Each structure stands twice: as C-alpha cells, then as structure tokens.
Short mmCIF file of C-alpha atoms and ligand atoms in Angstrom, two decimals:
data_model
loop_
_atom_site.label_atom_id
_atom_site.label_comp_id
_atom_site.label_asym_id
_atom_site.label_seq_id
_atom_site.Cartn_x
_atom_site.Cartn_y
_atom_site.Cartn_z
CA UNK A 1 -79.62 -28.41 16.63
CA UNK A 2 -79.20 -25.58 19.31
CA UNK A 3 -81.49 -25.85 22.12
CA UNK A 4 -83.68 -23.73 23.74
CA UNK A 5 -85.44 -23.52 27.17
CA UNK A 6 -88.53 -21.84 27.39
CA UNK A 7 -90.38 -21.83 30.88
CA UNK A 8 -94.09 -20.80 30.99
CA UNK A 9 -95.17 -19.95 34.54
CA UNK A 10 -98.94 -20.45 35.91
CA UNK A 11 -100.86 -17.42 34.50
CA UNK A 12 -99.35 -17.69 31.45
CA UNK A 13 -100.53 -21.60 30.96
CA UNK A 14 -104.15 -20.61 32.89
CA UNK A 15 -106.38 -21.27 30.02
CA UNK A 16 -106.44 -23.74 27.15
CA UNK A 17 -106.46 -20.60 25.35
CA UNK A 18 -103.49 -19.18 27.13
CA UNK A 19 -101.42 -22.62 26.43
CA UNK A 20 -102.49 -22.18 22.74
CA UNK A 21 -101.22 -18.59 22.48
CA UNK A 22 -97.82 -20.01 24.36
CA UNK A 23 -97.68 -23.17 22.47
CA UNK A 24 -97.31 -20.65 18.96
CA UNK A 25 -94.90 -19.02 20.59
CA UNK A 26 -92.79 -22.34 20.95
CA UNK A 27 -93.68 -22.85 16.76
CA UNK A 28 -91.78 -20.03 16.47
CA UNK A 29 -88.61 -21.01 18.03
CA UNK A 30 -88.70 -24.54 16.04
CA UNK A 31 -89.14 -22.54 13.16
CA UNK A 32 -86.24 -20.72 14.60
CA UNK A 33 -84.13 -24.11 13.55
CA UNK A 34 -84.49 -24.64 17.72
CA UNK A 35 -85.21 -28.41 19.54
CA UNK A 36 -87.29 -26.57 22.17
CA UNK A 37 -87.39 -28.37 26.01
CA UNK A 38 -90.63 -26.53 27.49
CA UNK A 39 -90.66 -26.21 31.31
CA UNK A 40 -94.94 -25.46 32.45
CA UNK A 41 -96.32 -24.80 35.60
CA UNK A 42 -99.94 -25.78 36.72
CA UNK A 43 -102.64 -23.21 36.01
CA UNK A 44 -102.41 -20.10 38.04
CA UNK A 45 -104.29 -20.83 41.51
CA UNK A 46 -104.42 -24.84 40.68
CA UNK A 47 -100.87 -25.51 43.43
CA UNK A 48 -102.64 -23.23 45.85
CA UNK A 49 -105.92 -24.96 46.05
CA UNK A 50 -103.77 -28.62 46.00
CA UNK A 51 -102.07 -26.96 49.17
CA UNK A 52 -105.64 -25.94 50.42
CA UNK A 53 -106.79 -29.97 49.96
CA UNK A 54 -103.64 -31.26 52.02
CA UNK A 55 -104.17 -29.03 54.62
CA UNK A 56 -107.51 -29.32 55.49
CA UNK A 57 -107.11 -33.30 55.06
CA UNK A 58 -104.32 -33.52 57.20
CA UNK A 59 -102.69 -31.47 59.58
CA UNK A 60 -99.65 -32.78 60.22
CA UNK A 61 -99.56 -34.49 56.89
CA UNK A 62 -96.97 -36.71 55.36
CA UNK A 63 -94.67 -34.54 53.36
CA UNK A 64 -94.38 -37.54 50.74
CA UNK A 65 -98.17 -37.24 50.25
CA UNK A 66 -98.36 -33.59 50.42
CA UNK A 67 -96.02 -33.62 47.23
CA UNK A 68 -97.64 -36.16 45.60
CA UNK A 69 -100.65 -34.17 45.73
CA UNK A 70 -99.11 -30.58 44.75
CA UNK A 71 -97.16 -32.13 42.10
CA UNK A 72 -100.11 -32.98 40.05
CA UNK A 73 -101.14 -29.68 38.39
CA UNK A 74 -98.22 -29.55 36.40
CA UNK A 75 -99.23 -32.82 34.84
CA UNK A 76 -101.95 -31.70 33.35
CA UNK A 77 -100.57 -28.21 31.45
CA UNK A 78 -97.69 -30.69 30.39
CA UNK A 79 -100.06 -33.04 28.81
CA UNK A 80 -101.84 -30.89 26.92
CA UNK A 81 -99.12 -28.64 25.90
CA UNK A 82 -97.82 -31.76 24.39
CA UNK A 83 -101.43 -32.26 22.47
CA UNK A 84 -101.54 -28.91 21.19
CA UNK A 85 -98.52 -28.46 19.73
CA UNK A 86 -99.09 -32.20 17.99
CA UNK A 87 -102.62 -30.68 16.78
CA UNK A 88 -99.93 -27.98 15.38
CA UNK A 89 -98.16 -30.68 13.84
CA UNK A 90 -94.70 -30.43 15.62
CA UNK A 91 -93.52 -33.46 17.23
CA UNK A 92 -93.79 -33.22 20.84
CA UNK A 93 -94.25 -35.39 24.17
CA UNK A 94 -94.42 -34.66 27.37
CA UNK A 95 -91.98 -35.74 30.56
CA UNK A 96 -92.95 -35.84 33.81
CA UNK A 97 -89.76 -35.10 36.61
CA UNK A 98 -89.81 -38.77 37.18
CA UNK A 99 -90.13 -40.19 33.68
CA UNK A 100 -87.17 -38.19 32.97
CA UNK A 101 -85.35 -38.72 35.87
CA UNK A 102 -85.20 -35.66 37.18
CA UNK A 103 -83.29 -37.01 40.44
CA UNK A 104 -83.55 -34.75 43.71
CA UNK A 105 -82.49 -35.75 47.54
CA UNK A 106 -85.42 -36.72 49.69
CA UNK A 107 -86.30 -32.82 51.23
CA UNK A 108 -89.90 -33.16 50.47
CA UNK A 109 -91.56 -29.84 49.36
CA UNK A 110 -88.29 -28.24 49.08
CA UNK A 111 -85.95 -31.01 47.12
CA UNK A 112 -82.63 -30.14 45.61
CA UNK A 113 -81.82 -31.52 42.05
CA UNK A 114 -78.99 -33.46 42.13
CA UNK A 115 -79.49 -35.00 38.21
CA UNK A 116 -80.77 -34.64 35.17
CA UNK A 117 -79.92 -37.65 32.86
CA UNK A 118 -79.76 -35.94 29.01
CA UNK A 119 -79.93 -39.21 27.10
CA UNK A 120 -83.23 -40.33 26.93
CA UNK A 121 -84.76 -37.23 25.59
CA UNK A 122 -81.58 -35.92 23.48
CA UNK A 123 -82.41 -39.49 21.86
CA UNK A 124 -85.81 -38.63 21.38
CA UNK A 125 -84.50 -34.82 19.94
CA UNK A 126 -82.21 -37.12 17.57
CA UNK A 127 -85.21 -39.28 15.75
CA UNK A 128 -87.23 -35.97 15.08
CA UNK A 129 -89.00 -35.16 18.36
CA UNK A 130 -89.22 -31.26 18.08
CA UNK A 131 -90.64 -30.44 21.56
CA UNK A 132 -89.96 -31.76 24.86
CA UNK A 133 -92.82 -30.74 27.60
CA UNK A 134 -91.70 -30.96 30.95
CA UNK A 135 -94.16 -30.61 33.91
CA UNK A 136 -91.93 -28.31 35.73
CA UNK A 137 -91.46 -28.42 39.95
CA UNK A 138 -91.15 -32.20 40.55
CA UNK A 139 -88.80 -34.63 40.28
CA UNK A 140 -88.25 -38.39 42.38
CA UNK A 141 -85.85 -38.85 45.23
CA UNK A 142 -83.74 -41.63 45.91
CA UNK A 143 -86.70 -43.42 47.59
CA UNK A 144 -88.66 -43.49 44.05
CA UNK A 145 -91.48 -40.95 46.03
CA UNK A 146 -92.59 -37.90 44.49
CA UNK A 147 -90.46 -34.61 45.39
CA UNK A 148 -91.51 -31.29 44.65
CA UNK A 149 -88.73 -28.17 44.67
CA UNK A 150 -90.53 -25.64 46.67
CA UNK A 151 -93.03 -22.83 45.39
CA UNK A 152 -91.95 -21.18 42.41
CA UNK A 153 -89.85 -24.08 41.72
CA UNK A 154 -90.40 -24.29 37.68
CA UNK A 155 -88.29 -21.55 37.35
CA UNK A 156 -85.41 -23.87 38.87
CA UNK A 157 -86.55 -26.76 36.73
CA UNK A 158 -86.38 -24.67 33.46
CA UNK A 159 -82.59 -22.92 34.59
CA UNK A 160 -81.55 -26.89 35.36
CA UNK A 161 -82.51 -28.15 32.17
CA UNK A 162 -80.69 -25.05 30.45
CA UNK A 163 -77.95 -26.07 32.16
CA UNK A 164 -77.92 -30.32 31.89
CA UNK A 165 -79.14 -29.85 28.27
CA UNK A 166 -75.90 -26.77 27.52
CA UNK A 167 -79.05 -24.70 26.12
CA UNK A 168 -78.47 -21.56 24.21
CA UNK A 169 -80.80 -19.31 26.52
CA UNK A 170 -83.70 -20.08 29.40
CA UNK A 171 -86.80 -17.68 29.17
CA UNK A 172 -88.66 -17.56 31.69
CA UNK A 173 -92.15 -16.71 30.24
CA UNK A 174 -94.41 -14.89 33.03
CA UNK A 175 -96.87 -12.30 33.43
CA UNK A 176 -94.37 -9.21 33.68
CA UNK A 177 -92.34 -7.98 30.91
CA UNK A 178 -89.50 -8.43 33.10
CA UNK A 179 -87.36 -8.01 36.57
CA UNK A 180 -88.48 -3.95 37.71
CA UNK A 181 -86.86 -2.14 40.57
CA UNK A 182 -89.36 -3.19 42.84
CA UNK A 183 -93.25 -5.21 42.46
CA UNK A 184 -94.85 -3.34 39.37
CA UNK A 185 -97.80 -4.20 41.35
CA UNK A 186 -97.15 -2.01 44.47
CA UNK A 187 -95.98 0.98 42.41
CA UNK A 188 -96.38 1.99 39.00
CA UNK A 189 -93.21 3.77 39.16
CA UNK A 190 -91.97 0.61 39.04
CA UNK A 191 -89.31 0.40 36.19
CA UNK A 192 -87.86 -2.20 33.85
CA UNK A 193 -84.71 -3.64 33.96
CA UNK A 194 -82.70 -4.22 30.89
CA UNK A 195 -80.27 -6.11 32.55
CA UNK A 196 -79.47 -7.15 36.31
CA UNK A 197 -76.19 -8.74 37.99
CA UNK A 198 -77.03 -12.78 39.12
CA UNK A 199 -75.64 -11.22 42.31
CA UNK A 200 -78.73 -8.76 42.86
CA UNK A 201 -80.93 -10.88 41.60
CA UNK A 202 -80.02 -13.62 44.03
CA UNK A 203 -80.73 -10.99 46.68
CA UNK A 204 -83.90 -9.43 45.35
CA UNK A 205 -85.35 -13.19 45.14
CA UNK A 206 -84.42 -14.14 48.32
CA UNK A 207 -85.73 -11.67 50.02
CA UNK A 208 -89.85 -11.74 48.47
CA UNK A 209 -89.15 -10.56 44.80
CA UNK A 210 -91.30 -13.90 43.45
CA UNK A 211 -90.79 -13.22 39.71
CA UNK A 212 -87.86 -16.21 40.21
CA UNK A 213 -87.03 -18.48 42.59
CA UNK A 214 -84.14 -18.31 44.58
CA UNK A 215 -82.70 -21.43 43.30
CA UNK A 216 -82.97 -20.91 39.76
CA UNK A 217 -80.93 -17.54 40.28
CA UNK A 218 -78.33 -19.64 41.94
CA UNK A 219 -78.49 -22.66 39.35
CA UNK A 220 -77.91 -19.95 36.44
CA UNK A 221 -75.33 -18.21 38.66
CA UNK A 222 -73.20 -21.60 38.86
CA UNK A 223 -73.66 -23.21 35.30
CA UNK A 224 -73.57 -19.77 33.32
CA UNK A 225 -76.94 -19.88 32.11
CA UNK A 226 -78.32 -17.21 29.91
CA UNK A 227 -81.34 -16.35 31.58
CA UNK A 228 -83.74 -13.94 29.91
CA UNK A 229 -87.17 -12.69 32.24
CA UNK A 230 -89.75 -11.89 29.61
CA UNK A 231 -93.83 -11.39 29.26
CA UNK A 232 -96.07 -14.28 27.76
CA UNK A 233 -98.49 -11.84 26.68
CA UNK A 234 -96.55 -9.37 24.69
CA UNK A 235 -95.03 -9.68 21.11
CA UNK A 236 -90.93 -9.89 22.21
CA UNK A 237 -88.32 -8.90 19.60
CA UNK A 238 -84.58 -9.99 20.85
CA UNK A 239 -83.81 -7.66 23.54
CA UNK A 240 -87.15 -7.60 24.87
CA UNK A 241 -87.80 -8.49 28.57
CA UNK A 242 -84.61 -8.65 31.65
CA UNK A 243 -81.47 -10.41 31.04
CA UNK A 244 -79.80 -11.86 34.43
CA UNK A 245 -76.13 -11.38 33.74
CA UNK A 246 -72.86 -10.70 35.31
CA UNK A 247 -71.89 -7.90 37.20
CA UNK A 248 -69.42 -7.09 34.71
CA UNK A 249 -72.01 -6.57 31.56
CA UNK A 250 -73.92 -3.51 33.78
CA UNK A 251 -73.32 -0.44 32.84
CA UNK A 252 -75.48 1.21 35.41
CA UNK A 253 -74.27 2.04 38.66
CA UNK A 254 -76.76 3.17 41.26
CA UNK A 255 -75.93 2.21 44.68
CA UNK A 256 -79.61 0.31 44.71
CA UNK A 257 -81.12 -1.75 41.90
CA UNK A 258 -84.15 -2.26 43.47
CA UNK A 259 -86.26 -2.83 47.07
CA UNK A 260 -88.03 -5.88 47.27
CA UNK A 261 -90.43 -6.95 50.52
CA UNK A 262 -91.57 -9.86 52.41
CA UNK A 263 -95.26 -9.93 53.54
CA UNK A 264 -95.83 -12.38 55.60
CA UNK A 265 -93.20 -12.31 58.58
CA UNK A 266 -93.44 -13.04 62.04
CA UNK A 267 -90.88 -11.47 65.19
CA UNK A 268 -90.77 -13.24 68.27
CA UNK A 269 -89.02 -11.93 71.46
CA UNK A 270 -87.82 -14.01 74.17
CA UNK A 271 -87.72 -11.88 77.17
CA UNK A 272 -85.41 -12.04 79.74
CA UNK A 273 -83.08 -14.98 79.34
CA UNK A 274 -80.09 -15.85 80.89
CA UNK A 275 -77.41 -14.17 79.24
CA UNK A 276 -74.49 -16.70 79.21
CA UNK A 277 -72.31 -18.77 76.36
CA UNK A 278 -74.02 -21.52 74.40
CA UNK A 279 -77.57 -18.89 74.85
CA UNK A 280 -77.92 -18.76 71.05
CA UNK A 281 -77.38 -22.27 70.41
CA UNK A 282 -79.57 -23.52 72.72
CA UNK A 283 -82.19 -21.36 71.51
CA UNK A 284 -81.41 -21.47 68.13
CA UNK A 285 -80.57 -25.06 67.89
CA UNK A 286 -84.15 -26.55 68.72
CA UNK A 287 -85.23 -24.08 66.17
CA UNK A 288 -83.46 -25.38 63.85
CA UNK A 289 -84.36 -28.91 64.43
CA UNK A 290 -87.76 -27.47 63.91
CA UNK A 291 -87.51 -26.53 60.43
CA UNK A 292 -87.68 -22.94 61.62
CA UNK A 293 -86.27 -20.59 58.74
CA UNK A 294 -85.04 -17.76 61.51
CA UNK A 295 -84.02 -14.92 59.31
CA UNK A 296 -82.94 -11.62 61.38
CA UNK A 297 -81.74 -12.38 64.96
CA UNK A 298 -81.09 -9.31 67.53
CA UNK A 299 -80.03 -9.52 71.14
CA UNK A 300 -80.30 -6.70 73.49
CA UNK A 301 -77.44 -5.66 75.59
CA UNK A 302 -77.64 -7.60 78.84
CA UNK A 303 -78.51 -5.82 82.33
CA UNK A 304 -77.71 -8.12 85.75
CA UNK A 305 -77.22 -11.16 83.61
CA UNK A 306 -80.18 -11.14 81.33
CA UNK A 307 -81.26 -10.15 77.72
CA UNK A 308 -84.03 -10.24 75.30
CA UNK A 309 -83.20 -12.30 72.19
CA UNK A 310 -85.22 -11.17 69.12
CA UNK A 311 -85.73 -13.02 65.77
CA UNK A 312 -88.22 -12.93 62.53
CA UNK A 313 -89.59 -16.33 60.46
CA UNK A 314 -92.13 -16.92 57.73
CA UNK A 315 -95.63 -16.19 59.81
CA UNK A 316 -96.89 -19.50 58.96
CA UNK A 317 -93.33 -21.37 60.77
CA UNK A 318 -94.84 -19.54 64.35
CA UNK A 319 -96.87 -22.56 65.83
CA UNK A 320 -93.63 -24.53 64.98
CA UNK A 321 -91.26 -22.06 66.62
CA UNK A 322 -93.51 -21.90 69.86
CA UNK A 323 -93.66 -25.38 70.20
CA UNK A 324 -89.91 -25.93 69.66
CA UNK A 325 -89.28 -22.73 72.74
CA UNK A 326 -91.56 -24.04 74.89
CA UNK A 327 -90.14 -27.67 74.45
CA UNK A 328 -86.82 -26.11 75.77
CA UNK A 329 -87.74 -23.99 78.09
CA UNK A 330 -89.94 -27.49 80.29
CA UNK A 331 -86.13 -29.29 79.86
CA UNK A 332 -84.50 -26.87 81.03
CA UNK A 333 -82.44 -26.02 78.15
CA UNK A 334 -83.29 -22.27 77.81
CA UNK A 335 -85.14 -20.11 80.77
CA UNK A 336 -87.37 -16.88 79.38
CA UNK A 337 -90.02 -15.18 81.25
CA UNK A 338 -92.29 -14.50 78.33
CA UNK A 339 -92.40 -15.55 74.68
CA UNK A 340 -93.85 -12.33 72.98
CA UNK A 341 -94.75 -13.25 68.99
CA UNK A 342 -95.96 -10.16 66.49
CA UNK A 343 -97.45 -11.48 63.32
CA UNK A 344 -98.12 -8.62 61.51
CA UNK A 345 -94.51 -6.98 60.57
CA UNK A 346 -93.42 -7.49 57.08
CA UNK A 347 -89.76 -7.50 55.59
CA UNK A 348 -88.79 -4.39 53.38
CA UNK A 349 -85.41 -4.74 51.90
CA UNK A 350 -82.99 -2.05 49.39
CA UNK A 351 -80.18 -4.34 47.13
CA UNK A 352 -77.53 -3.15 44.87
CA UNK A 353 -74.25 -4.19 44.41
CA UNK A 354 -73.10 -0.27 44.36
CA UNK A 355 -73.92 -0.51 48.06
CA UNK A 356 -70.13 -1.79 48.12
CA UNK A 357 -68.77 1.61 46.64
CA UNK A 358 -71.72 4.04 47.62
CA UNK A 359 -71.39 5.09 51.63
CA UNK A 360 -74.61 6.44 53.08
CA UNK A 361 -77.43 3.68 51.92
CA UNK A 362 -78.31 2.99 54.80
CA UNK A 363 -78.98 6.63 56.36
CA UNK A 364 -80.63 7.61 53.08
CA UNK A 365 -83.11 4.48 53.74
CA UNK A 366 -83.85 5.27 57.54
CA UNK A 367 -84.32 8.96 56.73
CA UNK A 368 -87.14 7.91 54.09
CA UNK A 369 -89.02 5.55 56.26
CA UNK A 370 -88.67 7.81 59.26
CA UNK A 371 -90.03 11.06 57.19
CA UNK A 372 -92.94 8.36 56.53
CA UNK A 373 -93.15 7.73 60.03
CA UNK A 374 -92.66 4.37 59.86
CA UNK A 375 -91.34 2.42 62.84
CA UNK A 376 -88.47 -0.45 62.47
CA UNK A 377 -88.15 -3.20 64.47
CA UNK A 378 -85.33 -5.11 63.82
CA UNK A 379 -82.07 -4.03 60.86
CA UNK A 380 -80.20 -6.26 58.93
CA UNK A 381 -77.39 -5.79 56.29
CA UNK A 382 -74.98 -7.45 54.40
CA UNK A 383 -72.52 -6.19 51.35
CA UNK A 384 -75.09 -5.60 48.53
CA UNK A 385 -78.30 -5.16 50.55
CA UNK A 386 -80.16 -3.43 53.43
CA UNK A 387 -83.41 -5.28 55.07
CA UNK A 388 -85.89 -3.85 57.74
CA UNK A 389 -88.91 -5.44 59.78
CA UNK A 390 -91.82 -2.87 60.11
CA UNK A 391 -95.62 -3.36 60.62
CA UNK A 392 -97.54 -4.87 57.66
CA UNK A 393 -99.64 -2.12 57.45
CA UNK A 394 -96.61 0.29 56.27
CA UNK A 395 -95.24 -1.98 54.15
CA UNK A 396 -96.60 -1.28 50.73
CA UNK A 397 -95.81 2.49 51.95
CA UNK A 398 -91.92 1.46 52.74
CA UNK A 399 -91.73 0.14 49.00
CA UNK A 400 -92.77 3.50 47.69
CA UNK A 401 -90.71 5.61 49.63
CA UNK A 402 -87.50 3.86 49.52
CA UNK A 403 -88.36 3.47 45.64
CA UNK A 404 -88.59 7.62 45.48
CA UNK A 405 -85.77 8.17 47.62
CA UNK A 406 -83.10 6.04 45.83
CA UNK A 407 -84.86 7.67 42.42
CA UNK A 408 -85.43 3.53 41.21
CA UNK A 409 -87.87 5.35 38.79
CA UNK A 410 -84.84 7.13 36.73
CA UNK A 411 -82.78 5.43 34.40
P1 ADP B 1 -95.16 -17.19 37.27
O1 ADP B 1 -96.51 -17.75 37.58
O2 ADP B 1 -95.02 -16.82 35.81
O3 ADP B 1 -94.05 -18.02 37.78
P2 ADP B 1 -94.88 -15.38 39.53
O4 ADP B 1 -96.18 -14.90 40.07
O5 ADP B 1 -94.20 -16.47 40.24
O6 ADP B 1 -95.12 -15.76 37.99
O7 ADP B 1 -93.86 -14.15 39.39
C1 ADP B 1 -94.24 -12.99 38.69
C2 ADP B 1 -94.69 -11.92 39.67
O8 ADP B 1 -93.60 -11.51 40.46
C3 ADP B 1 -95.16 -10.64 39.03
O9 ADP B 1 -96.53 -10.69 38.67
C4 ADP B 1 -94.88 -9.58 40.09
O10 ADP B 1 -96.04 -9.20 40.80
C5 ADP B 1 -93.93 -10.27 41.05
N1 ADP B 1 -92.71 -9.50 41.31
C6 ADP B 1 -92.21 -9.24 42.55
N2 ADP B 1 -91.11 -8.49 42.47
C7 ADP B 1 -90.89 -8.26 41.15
C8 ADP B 1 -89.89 -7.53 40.44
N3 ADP B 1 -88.87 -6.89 41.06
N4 ADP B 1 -89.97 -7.49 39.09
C9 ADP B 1 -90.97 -8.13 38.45
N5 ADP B 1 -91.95 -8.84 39.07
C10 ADP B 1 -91.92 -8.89 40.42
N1 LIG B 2 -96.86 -24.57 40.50
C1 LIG B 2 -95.82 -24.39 41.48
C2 LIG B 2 -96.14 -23.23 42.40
O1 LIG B 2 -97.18 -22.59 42.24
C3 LIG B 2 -94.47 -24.24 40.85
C4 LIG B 2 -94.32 -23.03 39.96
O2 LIG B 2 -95.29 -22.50 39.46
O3 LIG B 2 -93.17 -22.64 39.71
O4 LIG B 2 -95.39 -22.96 43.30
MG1 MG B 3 -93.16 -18.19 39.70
#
C-alpha cells in the first residue's frame, strides 16, 4: 500500500471535536487505498502552559526534565486520535517518539533525529493496522531520556517519517490554507501561494514565518519529500493548499516571494572595545559557549584603536548573553566601556530567489521603510534574502509596506 503522512498541528487537534473532524479526514485517505502514519501536536496553548509550569518551578531547570514535561501534550492528542478512529472502526494505534524509536542526539529541547527504525510499525501496516498515530515533537536520545525537537517541531517529525517511511506526500494540516507572501494575520493582502521553492521556504522559516519549522523545510529539502501546506478546516480537492517544491517547478518570477518578521529580538552594543585581531572571537566565542543564537553582527569602523561591536539574539537569550560579556570582560578576555541592550527591535526580512537576477531589492526595500519613516538599526543580506532590525513598534507597519512595495498582493 502507498503511504501517506498527514501532520495535524495544535489548533487543528484543540478539541475532541476538532480531532474528530481531522480523524474523518484520515478515513478518507484509507479509503483512498492509503496506510496513513498521522503526525499530532498537543492542543493549541497545552506546550505553552507545560513551558509556563517548568519555568516557574525551576529556573535554571534541567533540560532533561524540561522535555519530559513539554513532551507530554502530544501524548494525549495521540492517544485519543488512536481511540477515535478505532470508534470509526479503522485499525489504528498510537506511537510515542520513544516506543518507535524515534532516535535523536542528546540536544535537549532542540534534538536532531538521527533514526527512524521502519520495521516495527511497517510490520504492524503488514497484519492490517490502517493508522499509525504518532505524538509528534519527541523522540529518546542515546541516554534513553526524553528529547523534544524544538517548537514547532511536529512539522519535522511528520517530513522525517515521509521520508524514513518513502511516503507518497506529507501534509501538513494547520490553520492556514497555506504558505502566503507574508503572515495572513498582519495583512489581509496577504496572498496564497500555489507553490514555493524549498530554497525560499527555508529562508522564510528561518527567519519568523512559523507555519513550518525550519528543520522540516530542510529534512524535505534533503530526502525529496513532497510536502503539501494545507488548512484543517476547509474541504481540500488535490491542488488545494501550498506545495514546497523545487526551484525548477516555479513559474513565477518576482524578485521577492514574500517578507516574513521576527518579533521578539534583542540588539546589544558593546561600546568601545579594543579594536585588535582575535576581538570577534573573544567576544563571540563565550557567546557561543552560552547557547547564544547571535544572528546579525555589525562593527563600526574603528577611531584611535577602538570600535563598537553590534549584534541581535532571541530577546529571551539577553540575561544569558549579559552574563556570558560580563564573565569576559572580569577575566580580562574582552574590555568594553558599556554594554548597551535594546529589547524592543524586531526582525523584518524580504526573500526570493529572483533576488539573484533582480538588481535593486534592496534600495526598493529601504525606500519603503524610509517613506514610512521607519528607522533601521542593523542590515543583513545574503543571495535570496534581505533582513532589517527596526523598533517593535514599526514592525507590523514594515510587513505592510514592504508587502505593497514589492506588489506580494499581485499574482
Ligand atoms: P500549527 O499549530 O498547525 O503547527 P502554527 O501556528 O505553527 O500552526 O503555524 C501556522 C501559523 O503560521 C499561521 O496561523 C500564521 O499566522 C503563521 N504564519 C506566519 N507566516 C506565514 C506565512 N508566510 N504563510 C502562512 N502562515 C504564516
Ligand atoms: N507542540 C509543540 C509546540 O507547540 C510542537 C508542535 O506543535 O509542532 O511547539
Ligand atoms: Mg507549527
């Protein structure tokens, strides 16, 4: 029998009345002639308030704990996705990551998968099982603890499976009908994709665009998954929702695809610091150590020996990065006057893979956000994208202008 993935993320599983409505949907793919693996998240909200627990229990917690706790609302749509479908009479069971094995290394709260073993369940497939339910976002390292894959992380279960399992197509049920040129939620000009290069996508998730994570883009990238983006809560025919696909299969050619943003940033400037070799290591080094995710990095140009060194990271990763400065500034390592930290800049970011034939992007951008009068901070680019750091407060503003200007809203 082919197989199918389908992946239902938290809203979509939120209710026993939501699982019901997704558990027909998976009848109809057995009905298909489909063995269907199912991928669930926890309820919507049910991972943020096990993150809520941890932290006010502990705060400098155990990471091995902390995913032992997160992991857990995934159990419990898996479970009784299982039952319904069974009260549908389709055969089903449900897998958690470790009864699997879904084998990852030991990076608590943000494990890689390194295995998926296919024999125990294909067995299962092979004496009449119909539905496999797997709790999606954990699997066990090589210490037999707990591991969960970082937020978002079913999406990179369900895209593994696809792959381990040589699945026919991964859909990625959510509460969208599908990847739009920027948050549908921040403008309804907003527009559907039909189809968008692994390339952009990559880029669009990794810089905020939550509707998959990172990894899974990569994962489908790698193992040539076909991964299909489409809405729970909408009847789908077969080209419904976004297709993630080569560059090749695109017909459009814009120089952006879309602008995606990243709300919750921090910048931190070191002022005046020596400005000799090994500087950035020694700063960036300790950071590192620190499990600080730096992301955009600019130094000034030096006067009489000495230079500002600016860089952003996730808001919450600040406390960390202090620490880990002022650490190396008592040893001696690094010598600043002032650490200067601004917490309330997001990330606003234009991606296209025309960007590599299309000169001018980047003008086109500034000119937008400085006709909004909107400030940036710090500029990054690479091949296929543009990013910017600006206050928080503009952000939602950035989105809509860069959306207009680059005419996102036009087919
Ligand atoms: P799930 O719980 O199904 O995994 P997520 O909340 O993780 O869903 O992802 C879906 C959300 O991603 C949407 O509700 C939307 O607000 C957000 N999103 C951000 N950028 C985009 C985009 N470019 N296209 C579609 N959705 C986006
Ligand atoms: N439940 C987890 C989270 O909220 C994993 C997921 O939904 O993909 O991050
Ligand atoms: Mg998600």
């Amino acid at each position: 029998m082919p197989i199918l993935v389908m992946k239902f993320g938290g809203t979509s599983v939120a209710t026993l009345d939501r699982i019901h409505r997704a558990s027909k949907r998976v009848a109809r793919e057995v009905a298909n002639g489909y063995d269907v693996i199912v991928v669930v998240s926890a309820m919507s909200g049910k991972t943020n308030e096990l993150v809520g627990w941890v932290d006010e229990t502990s705060k400098f917690y155990d990471a091995r704990e902390y995913d032992a706790v997160v992991s857990s609302g995934e159990n419990v749509t898996a479970g009784l996705m299982a039952l319904r479908l069974q009260e549908m009479d389709i055969p089903a069971r449900s897998w958690q990551g470790w009864q699997v094995p879904l084998k990852t290394n030991s990076a608590h709260s943000s494990a890689r998968i390194e295995e998926i073993p296919t024999d125990n369940i294909m067995a299962k497939f092979g004496q009449g099982m119909k539905v496999a339910v797997i709790a999606g976002f954990q699997g066990i390292s090589p210490e037999n603890r707990i591991t969960t894959l970082g937020r978002g992380g079913s999406d990179t279960t369900a895209v593994a499976f696809a792959a381990a399992f040589g699945a026919e197509r991964c859909d990625i049920y959510t509460d969208v009908d599908g990847v739009y040129t920027t948050d549908p939620r921040i403008t309804s000009k907003a527009r559907k994709l039909d189809k968008i290069a692994f390339e952009e996508m990559l880029e669009l998730a990794s810089l905020g665009a939550k509707v998959l994570q990172t990894r899974s883009v990569e994962l489908a990238m790698r193992f040539k998954v076909r991964l299909r983006v489409l809405s729970s809560f909408e009847d789908n025919n077969e080209s419904a929702g976004t297709l993630v696909c080569d560059e090749e299969d695109i017909v459009e050619s814009k120089a952006v695809a879309g602008v995606a943003y990243s709300r919750d940033e921090a910048k931190v400037t070191l002022i005046s610091v020596a400005d000799r070799p090994g500087i950035a290591a020694a700063i960036f080094g300790p950071l590192a150590e620190a499990g600080v995710n730096v992301d955009m990095i600019v130094q000034n140009i030096s006067e009489e020996g000495r230079t500002d060194m600016t860089f952003s990271l996730p808001v919450d990763q600040l406390a960390r990065a202090e620490k880990a400065m002022n650490a190396a500034k008592e040893k001696g390592a690094i010598n600043f006057h002032e650490l200067v930290a601004d917490t309330d800049v997001a990330k606003v970011s234009v991606v296209g893979i025309g960007m590599r034939s299309h000169a001018g992007v980047a003008a086109q951008m500034f000119r937008a956000l400085s006709a909004e009068g909107i400030n940036i901070k710090v500029i990054t680019t690479s091949e296929i994208k543009i990013s910017v750091l600006i206050d928080r407060k503009y952000m939602e503003l950035a989105v809509q202008a860069l959306h207009d200007t680059f005419e996102l809203e036009k087919a």
